[in-house]
Short mmCIF file of C-alpha atoms and ligand atoms in Angstrom, two decimals:
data_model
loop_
_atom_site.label_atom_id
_atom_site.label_comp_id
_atom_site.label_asym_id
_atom_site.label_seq_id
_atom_site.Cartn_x
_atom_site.Cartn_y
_atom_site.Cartn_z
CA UNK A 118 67.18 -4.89 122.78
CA UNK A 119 69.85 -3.73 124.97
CA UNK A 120 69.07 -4.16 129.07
CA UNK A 121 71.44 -2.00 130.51
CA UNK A 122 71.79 -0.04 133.79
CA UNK A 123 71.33 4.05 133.76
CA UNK A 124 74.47 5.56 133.79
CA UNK A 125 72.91 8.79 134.69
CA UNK A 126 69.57 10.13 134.69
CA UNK A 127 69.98 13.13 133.22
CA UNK A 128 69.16 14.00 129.86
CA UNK A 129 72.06 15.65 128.03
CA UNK A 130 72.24 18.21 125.39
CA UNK A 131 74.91 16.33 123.88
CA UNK A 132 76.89 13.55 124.72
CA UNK A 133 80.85 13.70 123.00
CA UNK A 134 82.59 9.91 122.70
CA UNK A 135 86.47 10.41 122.85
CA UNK A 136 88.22 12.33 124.85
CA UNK A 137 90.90 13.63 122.97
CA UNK A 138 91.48 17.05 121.95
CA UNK A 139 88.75 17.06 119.02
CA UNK A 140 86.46 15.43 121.42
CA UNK A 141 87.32 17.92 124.49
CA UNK A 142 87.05 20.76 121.74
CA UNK A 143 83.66 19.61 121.01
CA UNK A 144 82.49 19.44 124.44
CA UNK A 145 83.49 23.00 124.73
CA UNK A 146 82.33 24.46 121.99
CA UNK A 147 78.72 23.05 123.05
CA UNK A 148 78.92 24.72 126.66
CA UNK A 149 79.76 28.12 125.11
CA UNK A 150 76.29 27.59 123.17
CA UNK A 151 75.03 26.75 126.93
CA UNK A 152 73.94 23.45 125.80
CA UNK A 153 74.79 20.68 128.50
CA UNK A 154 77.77 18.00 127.87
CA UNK A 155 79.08 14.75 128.94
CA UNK A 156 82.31 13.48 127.45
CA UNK A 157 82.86 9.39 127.43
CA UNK A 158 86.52 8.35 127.29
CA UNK A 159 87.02 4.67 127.28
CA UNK A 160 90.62 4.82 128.97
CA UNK A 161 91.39 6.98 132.01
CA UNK A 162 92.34 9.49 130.21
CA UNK A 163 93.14 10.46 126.49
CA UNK A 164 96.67 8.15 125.73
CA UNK A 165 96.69 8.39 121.89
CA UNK A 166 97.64 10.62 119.77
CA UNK A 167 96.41 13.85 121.37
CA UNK A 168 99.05 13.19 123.77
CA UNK A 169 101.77 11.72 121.65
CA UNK A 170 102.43 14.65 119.21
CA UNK A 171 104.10 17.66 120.03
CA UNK A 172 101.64 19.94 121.33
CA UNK A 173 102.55 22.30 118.38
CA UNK A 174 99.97 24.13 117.71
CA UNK A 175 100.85 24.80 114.19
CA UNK A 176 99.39 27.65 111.73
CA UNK A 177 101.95 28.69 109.25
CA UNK A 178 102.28 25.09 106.78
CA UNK A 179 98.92 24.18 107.29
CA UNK A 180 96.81 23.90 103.55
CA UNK A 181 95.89 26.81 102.32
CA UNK A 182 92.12 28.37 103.14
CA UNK A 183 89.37 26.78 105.21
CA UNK A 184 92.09 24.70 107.19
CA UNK A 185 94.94 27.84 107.62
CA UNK A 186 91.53 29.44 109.01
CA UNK A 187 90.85 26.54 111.20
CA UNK A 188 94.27 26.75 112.47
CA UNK A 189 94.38 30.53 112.95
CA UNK A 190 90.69 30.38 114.81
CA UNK A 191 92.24 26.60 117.06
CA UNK A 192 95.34 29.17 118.03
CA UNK A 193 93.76 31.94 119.09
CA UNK A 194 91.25 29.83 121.93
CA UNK A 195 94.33 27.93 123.01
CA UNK A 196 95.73 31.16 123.89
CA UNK A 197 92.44 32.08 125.55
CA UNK A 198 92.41 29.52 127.46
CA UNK A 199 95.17 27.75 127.86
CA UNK A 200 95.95 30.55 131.03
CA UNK A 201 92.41 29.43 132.29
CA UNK A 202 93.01 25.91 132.34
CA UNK A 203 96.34 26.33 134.16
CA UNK A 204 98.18 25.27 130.62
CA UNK A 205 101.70 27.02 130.36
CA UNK A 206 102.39 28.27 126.86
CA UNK A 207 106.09 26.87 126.58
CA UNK A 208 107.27 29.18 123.42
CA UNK A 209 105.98 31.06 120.74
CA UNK A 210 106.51 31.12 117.06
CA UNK A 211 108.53 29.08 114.86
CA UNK A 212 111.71 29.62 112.79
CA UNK A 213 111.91 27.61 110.06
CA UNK A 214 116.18 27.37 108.71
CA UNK A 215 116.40 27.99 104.99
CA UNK A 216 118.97 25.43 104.97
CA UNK A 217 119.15 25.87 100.19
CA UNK A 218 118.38 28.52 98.24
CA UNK A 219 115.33 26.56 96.87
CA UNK A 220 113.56 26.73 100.25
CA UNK A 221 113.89 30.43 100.06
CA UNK A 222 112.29 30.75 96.81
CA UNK A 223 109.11 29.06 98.63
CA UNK A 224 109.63 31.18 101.81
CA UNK A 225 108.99 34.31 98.96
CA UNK A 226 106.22 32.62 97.42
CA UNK A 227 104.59 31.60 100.89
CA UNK A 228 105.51 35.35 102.44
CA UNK A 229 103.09 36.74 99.08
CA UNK A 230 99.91 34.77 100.17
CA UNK A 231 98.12 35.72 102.60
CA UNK A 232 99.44 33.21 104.67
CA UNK A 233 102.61 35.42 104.75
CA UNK A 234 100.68 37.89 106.68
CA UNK A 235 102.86 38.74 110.06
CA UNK A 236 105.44 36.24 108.80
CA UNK A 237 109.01 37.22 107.45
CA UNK A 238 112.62 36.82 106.93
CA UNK A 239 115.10 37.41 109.97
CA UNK A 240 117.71 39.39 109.00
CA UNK A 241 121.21 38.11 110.32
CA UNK A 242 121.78 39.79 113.38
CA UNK A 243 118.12 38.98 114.31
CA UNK A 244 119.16 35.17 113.86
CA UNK A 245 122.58 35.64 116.01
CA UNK A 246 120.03 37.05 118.75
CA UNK A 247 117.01 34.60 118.40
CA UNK A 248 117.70 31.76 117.26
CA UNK A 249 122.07 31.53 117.41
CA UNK A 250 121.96 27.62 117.98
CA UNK A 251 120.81 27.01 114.17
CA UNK A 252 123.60 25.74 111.96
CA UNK A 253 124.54 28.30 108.94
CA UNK A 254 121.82 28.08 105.87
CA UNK A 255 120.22 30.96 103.31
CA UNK A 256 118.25 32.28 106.12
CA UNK A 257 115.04 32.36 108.48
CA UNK A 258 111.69 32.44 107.87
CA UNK A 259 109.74 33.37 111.29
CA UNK A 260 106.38 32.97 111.76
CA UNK A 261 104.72 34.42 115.25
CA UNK A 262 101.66 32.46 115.32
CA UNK A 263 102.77 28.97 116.95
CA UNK A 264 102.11 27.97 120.48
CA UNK A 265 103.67 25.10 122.16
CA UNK A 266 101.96 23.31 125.12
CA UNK A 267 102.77 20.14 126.76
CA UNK A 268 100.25 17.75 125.83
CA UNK A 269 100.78 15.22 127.88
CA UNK A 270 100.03 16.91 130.53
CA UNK A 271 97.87 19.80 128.78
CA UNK A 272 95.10 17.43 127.68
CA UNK A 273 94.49 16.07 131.18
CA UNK A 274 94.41 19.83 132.50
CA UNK A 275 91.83 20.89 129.86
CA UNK A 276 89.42 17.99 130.86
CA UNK A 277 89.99 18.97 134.35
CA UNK A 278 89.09 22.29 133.75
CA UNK A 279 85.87 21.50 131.32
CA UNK A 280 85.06 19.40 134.27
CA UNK A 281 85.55 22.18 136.86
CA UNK A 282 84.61 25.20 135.25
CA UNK A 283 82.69 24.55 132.28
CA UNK A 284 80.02 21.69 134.05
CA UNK A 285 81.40 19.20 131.37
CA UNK A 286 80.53 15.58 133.04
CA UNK A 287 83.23 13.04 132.32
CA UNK A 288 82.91 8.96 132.31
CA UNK A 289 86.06 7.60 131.83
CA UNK A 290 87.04 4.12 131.87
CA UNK A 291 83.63 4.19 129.80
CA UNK A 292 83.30 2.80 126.66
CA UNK A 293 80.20 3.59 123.89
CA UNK A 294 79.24 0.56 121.85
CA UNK A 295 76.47 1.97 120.12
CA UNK A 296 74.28 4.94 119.63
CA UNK A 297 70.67 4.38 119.78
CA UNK A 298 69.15 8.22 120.29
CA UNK A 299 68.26 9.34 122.80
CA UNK A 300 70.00 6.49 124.29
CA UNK A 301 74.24 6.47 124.12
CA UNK A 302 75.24 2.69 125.21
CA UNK A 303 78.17 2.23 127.04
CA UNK A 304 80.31 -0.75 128.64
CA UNK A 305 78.87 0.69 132.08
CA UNK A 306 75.14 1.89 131.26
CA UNK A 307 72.95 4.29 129.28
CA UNK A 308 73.48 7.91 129.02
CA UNK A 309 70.05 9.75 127.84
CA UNK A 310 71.22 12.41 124.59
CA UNK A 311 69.78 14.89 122.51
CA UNK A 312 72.53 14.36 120.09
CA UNK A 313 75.84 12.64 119.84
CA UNK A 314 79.35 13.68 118.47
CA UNK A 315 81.75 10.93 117.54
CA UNK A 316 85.51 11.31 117.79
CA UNK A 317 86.95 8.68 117.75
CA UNK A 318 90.64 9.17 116.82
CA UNK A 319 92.02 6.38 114.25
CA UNK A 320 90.06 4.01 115.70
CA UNK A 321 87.82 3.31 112.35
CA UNK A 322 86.66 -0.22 113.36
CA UNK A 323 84.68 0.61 116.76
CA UNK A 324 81.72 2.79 116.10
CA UNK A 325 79.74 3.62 112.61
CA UNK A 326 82.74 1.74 110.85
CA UNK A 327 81.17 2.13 107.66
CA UNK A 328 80.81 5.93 107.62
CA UNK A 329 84.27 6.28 108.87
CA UNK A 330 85.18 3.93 105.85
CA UNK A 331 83.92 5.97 103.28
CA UNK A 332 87.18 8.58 103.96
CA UNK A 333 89.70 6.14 102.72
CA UNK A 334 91.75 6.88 105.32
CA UNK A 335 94.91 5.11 106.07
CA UNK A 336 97.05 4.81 109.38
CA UNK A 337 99.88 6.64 109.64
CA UNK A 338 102.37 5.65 112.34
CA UNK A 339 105.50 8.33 113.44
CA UNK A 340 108.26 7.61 115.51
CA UNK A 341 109.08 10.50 117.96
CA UNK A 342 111.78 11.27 120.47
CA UNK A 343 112.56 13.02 123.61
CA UNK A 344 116.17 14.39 123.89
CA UNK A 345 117.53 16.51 126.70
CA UNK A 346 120.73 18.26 125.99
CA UNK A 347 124.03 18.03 128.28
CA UNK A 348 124.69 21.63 128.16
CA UNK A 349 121.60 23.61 129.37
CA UNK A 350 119.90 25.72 126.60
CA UNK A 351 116.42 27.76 125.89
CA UNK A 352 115.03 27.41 122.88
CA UNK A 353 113.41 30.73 122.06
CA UNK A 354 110.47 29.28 119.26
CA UNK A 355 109.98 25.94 117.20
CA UNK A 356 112.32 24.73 114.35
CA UNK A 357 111.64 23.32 111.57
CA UNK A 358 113.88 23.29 108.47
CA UNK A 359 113.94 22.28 104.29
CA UNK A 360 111.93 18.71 104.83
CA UNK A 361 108.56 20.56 106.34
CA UNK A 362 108.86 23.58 103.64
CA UNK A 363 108.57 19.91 101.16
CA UNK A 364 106.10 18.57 103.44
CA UNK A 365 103.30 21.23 105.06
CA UNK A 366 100.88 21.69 102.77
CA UNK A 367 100.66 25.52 103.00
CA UNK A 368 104.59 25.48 101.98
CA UNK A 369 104.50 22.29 99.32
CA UNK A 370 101.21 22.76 97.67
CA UNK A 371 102.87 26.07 96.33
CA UNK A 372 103.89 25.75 92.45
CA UNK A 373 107.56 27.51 93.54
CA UNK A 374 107.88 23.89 95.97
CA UNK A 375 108.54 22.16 93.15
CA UNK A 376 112.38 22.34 92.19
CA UNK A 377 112.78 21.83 96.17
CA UNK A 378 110.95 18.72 96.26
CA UNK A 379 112.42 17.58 93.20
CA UNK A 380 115.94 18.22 94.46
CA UNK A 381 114.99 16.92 97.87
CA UNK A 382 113.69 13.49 96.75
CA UNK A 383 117.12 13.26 95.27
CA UNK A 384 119.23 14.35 97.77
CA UNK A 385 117.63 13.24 101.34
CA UNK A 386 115.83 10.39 100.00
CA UNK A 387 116.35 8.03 102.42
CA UNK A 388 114.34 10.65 104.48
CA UNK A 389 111.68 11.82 102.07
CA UNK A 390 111.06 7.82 101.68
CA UNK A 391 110.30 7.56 105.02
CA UNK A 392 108.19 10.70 105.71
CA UNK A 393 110.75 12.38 107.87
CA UNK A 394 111.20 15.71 108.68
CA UNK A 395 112.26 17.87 111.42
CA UNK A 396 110.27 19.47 114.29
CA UNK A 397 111.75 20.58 117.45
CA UNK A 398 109.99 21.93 120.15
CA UNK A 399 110.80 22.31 124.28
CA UNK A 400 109.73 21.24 127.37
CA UNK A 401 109.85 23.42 130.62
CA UNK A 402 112.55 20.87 131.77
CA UNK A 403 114.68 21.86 128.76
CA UNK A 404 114.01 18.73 127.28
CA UNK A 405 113.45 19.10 123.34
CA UNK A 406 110.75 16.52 121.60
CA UNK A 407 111.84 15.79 118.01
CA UNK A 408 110.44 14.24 115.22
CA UNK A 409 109.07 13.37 113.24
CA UNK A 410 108.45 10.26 110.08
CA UNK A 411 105.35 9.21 108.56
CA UNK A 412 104.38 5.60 107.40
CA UNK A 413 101.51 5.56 105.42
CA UNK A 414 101.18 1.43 105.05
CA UNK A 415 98.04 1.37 107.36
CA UNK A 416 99.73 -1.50 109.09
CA UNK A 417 99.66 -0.57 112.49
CA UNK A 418 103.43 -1.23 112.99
CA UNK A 419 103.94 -2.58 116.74
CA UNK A 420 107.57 -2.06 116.86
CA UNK A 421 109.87 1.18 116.41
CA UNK A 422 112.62 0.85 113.15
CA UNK A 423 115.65 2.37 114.48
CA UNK A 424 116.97 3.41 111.41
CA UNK A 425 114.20 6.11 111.15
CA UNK A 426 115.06 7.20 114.32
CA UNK A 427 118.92 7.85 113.16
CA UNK A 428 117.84 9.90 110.18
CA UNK A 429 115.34 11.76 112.64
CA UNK A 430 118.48 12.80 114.63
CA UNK A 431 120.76 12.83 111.71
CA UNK A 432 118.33 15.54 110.61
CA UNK A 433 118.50 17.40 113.94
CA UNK A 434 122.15 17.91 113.98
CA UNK A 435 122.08 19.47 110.50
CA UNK A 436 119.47 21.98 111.32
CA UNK A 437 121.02 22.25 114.99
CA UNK A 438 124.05 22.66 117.11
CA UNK A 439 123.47 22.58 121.26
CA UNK A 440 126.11 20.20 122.05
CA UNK A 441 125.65 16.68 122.99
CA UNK A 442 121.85 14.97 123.81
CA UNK A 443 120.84 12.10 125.40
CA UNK A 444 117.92 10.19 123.93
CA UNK A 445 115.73 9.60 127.17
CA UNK A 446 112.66 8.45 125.70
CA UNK A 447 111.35 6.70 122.00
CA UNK A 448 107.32 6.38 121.04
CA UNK A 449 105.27 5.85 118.27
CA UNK A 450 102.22 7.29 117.55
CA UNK A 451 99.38 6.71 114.98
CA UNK A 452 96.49 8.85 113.13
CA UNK A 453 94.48 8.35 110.18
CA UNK A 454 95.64 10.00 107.14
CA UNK A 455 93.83 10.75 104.04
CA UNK A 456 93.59 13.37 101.17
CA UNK A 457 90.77 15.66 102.73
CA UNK A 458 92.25 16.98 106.22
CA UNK A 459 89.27 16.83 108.16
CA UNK A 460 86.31 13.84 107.71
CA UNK A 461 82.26 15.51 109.45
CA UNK A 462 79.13 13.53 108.62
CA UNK A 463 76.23 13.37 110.22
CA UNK A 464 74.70 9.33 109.51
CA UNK A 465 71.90 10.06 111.35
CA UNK A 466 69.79 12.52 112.73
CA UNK A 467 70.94 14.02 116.01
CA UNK A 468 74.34 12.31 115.48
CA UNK A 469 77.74 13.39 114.08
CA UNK A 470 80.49 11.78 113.23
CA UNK A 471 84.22 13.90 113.07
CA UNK A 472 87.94 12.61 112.56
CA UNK A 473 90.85 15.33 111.65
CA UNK A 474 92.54 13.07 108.63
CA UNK A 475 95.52 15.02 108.31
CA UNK A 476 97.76 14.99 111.31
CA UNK A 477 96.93 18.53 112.51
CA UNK A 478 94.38 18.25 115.34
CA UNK A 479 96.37 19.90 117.90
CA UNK A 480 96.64 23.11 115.66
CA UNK A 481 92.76 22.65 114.20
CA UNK A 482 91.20 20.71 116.65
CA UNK A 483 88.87 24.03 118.38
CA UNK A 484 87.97 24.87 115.18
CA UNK A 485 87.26 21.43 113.80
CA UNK A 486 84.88 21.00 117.37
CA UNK A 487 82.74 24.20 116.93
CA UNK A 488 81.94 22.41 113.51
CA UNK A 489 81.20 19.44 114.68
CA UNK A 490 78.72 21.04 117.00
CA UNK A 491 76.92 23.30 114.21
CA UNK A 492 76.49 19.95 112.58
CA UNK A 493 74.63 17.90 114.89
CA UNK A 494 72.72 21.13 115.91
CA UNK A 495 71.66 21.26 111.74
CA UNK A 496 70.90 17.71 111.66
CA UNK A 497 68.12 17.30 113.91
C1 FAD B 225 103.22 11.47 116.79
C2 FAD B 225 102.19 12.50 116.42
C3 FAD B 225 102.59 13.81 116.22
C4 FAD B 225 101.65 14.78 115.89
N1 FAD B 225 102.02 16.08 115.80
C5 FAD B 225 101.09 17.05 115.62
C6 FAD B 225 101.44 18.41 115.62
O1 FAD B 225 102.60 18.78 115.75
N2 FAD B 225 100.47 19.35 115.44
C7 FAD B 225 99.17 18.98 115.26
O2 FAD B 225 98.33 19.84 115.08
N3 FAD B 225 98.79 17.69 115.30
C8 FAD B 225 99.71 16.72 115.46
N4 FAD B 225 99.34 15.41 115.46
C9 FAD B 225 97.95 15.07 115.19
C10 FAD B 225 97.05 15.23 116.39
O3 FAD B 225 97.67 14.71 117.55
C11 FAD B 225 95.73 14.52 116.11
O4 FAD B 225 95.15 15.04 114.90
C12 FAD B 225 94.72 14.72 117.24
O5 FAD B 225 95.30 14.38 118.48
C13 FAD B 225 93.48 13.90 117.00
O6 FAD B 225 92.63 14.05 118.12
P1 FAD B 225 91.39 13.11 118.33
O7 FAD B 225 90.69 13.60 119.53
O8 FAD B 225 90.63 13.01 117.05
O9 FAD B 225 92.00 11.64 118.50
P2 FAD B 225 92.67 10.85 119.71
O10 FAD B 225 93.69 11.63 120.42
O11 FAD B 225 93.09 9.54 119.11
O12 FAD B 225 91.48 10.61 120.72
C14 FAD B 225 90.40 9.74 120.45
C15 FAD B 225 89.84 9.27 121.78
O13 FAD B 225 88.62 8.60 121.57
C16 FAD B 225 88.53 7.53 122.48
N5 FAD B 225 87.54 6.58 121.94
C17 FAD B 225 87.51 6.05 120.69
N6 FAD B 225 86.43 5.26 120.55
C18 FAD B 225 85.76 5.29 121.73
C19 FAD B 225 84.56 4.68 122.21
N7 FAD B 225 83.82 3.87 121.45
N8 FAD B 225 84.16 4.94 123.47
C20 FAD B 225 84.88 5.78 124.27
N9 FAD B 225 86.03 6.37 123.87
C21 FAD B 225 86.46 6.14 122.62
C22 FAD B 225 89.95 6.99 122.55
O14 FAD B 225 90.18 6.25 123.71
C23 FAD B 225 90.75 8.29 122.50
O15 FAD B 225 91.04 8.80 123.79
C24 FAD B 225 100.28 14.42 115.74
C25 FAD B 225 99.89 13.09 115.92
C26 FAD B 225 100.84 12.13 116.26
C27 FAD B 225 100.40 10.71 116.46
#
């Protein structure tokens, strides 16, 4: 028996444990049913990997049906809101350089889905105009969907304004050791629940470890960068080049990915070994965030290989050409990778249990909470 203070004596609707984008897109989603929400974040505020990626909302490369949909549907309320919440959109859309013919053979075969829909192939003059500091390749494939926010500071800003706005109650510095419904436990007292939605991030060992086991999922750590350019430049959408055409799912799931992969893995193996490929997005500073690599050896690596690093810029300046950078700042981040892209149970009744497994919460993560919340509604 736990003897532990009352944290609050109100009764909530739902109480969400994590406060990261899946978690903050949970608590939403259960206001807009009008149910009430508390949100328990055991640091001061989200520093994982809702903050450490890109804030690239990402739609185009994601796998192909319920998770292209999730993306889509995460998009378009991050564009709802996002003005709301005082979140500045930084750019729009992606061009993706067609640096071999082989990519362009999946650009076709990706512009005949229906993921192709609103996507398509610049012509030259369009690239001179939009996009004139990519290097010469086979071509452009642009895709409109793709919003880029600054997560480091977005994230904050949307629990501010779920706080504000939305009557979301937040306990930070708070953190949930078990789940006892209707009773939440936390490092600083009991908070009284209907039901409970876990997010937990990668952390697999803290609460319901075994559940969380059951998705195999490994960590994945990427090294990332922040570069600001000597000569100032706009970039005028995201970049992304041959490696992610090998790499998203929507792209390299597609039978016509194949020779590319094949020829890639031959080629740029040193970077297909390491997971690399090439994102670029912008900061309203001009600063550019590139990445990325993957490691899949779940080891939790505590120190940043250089080398990856080089072939992440190496990378850069064959897609690229603004001139000379400096490297101002070098992090790692980590989620939990495994072959489904999202992981929802519920283990109990009234309680729920959600962890995106694929790297692509920014771009899902409003979806992926709106499910979460039909779920513990169902499983009471
Ligand atoms: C380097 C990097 C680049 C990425 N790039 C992209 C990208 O371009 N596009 C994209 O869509 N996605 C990207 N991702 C993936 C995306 O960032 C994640 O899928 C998403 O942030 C996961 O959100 P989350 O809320 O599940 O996890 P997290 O951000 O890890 O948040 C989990 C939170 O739960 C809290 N918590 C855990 N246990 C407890 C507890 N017991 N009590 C209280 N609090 C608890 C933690 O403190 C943490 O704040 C990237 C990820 C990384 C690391």
């Amino acid at each position: 028996m736990t003897m532990s203070k009352i944290l609050s004596d109100k009764t909530y609707d739902v109480v969400v444990v994590g406060g990261g984008i899946v978690g903050l897109a949970s608590a939403y989603a259960a206001f807009k049913k009008g149910l009430s929400v508390a949100v328990v974040e055991r640091q001061s505020q989200n520093k994982d990997a809702s903050v450490r990626n890109f804030g690239f909302v990402t739609v185009s490369g994601q796998r192909r049906g319920e998770h292209w949909q999730r993306a889509m549907h995460s998009r378009n309320i991050w564009a709802e809101i996002a003005p709301k919440a005082g979140i500045q959109v930084e750019h729009i859309g992606l061009h993706m350089l067609m640096q071999r013919p082989e990519a362009v053979d999946v650009a076709h075969a990706f512009l005949k889905t229906e993921m192709g829909e609103g996507c398509r192939l610049l012509t030259q003059s369009e690239i001179n105009e939009a996009a004139p500091y990519l290097n010469k390749g086979e071509g452009v494939l642009y895709s409109p969907h793709e919003l880029r926010v600054e997560s480091n500071t977005a994230i904050a800003k949307l629990a501010h304004w779920l706080q504000e706005t939305q009557s979301v109650d937040f306990y930070n510095h708070t953190t949930v050791t078990s789940v006892e419904l209707p009773k939440v436990h936390t490092s600083r007292g009991v908070l009284n629940a209907e039901h409970c939605v876990v997010c937990p991030g990668a952390d697999f060992t803290g609460l319901y470890p075994e559940v969380l086991a059951k998705t195999k999922a490994k960590i994945c750590t990427l090294n990332m960068m922040r570069v600001m350019p000597k000569k100032a430049f706009r970039l005028n959408a995201a970049v992304m080049s041959d490696l992610s055409f090998a790499r998203y799912d929507g792209f390299a799931q597609l039978p016509e990915a194949t020779v590319l992969k094949t020829l890639l893995d031959d080629i740029q193996s040193a970077e297909r070994q390491a997971g690399v490929h090439l994102i670029v997005v912008q900061s309203e500073d001009g600063s550019l965030i590139i990445g990325d690599s993957h490691d899949y050896s779940d080891r939790e690596l505590p120190f940043r290989d250089t080398r990856i690093d080089d072939l992440i810029i190496n990378e850069f300046k064959q897609v690229m050409d603004i001139g000379e950078i400096d490297i101002t700042q070098h992090w790692l981040g980590v989620y939990p990778s495994a072959d489904e892209v999202v992981f929802k149970t519920s283990p109990e009744k009234g309680v729920v249990v959600g962890a995106v497994t694929s790297g692509t919460g920014a771009s899902t993560g409003f979806a992926f909470g709106e499910e979460l919340i039909e779920l513990v509604l169902e499983s009471k």
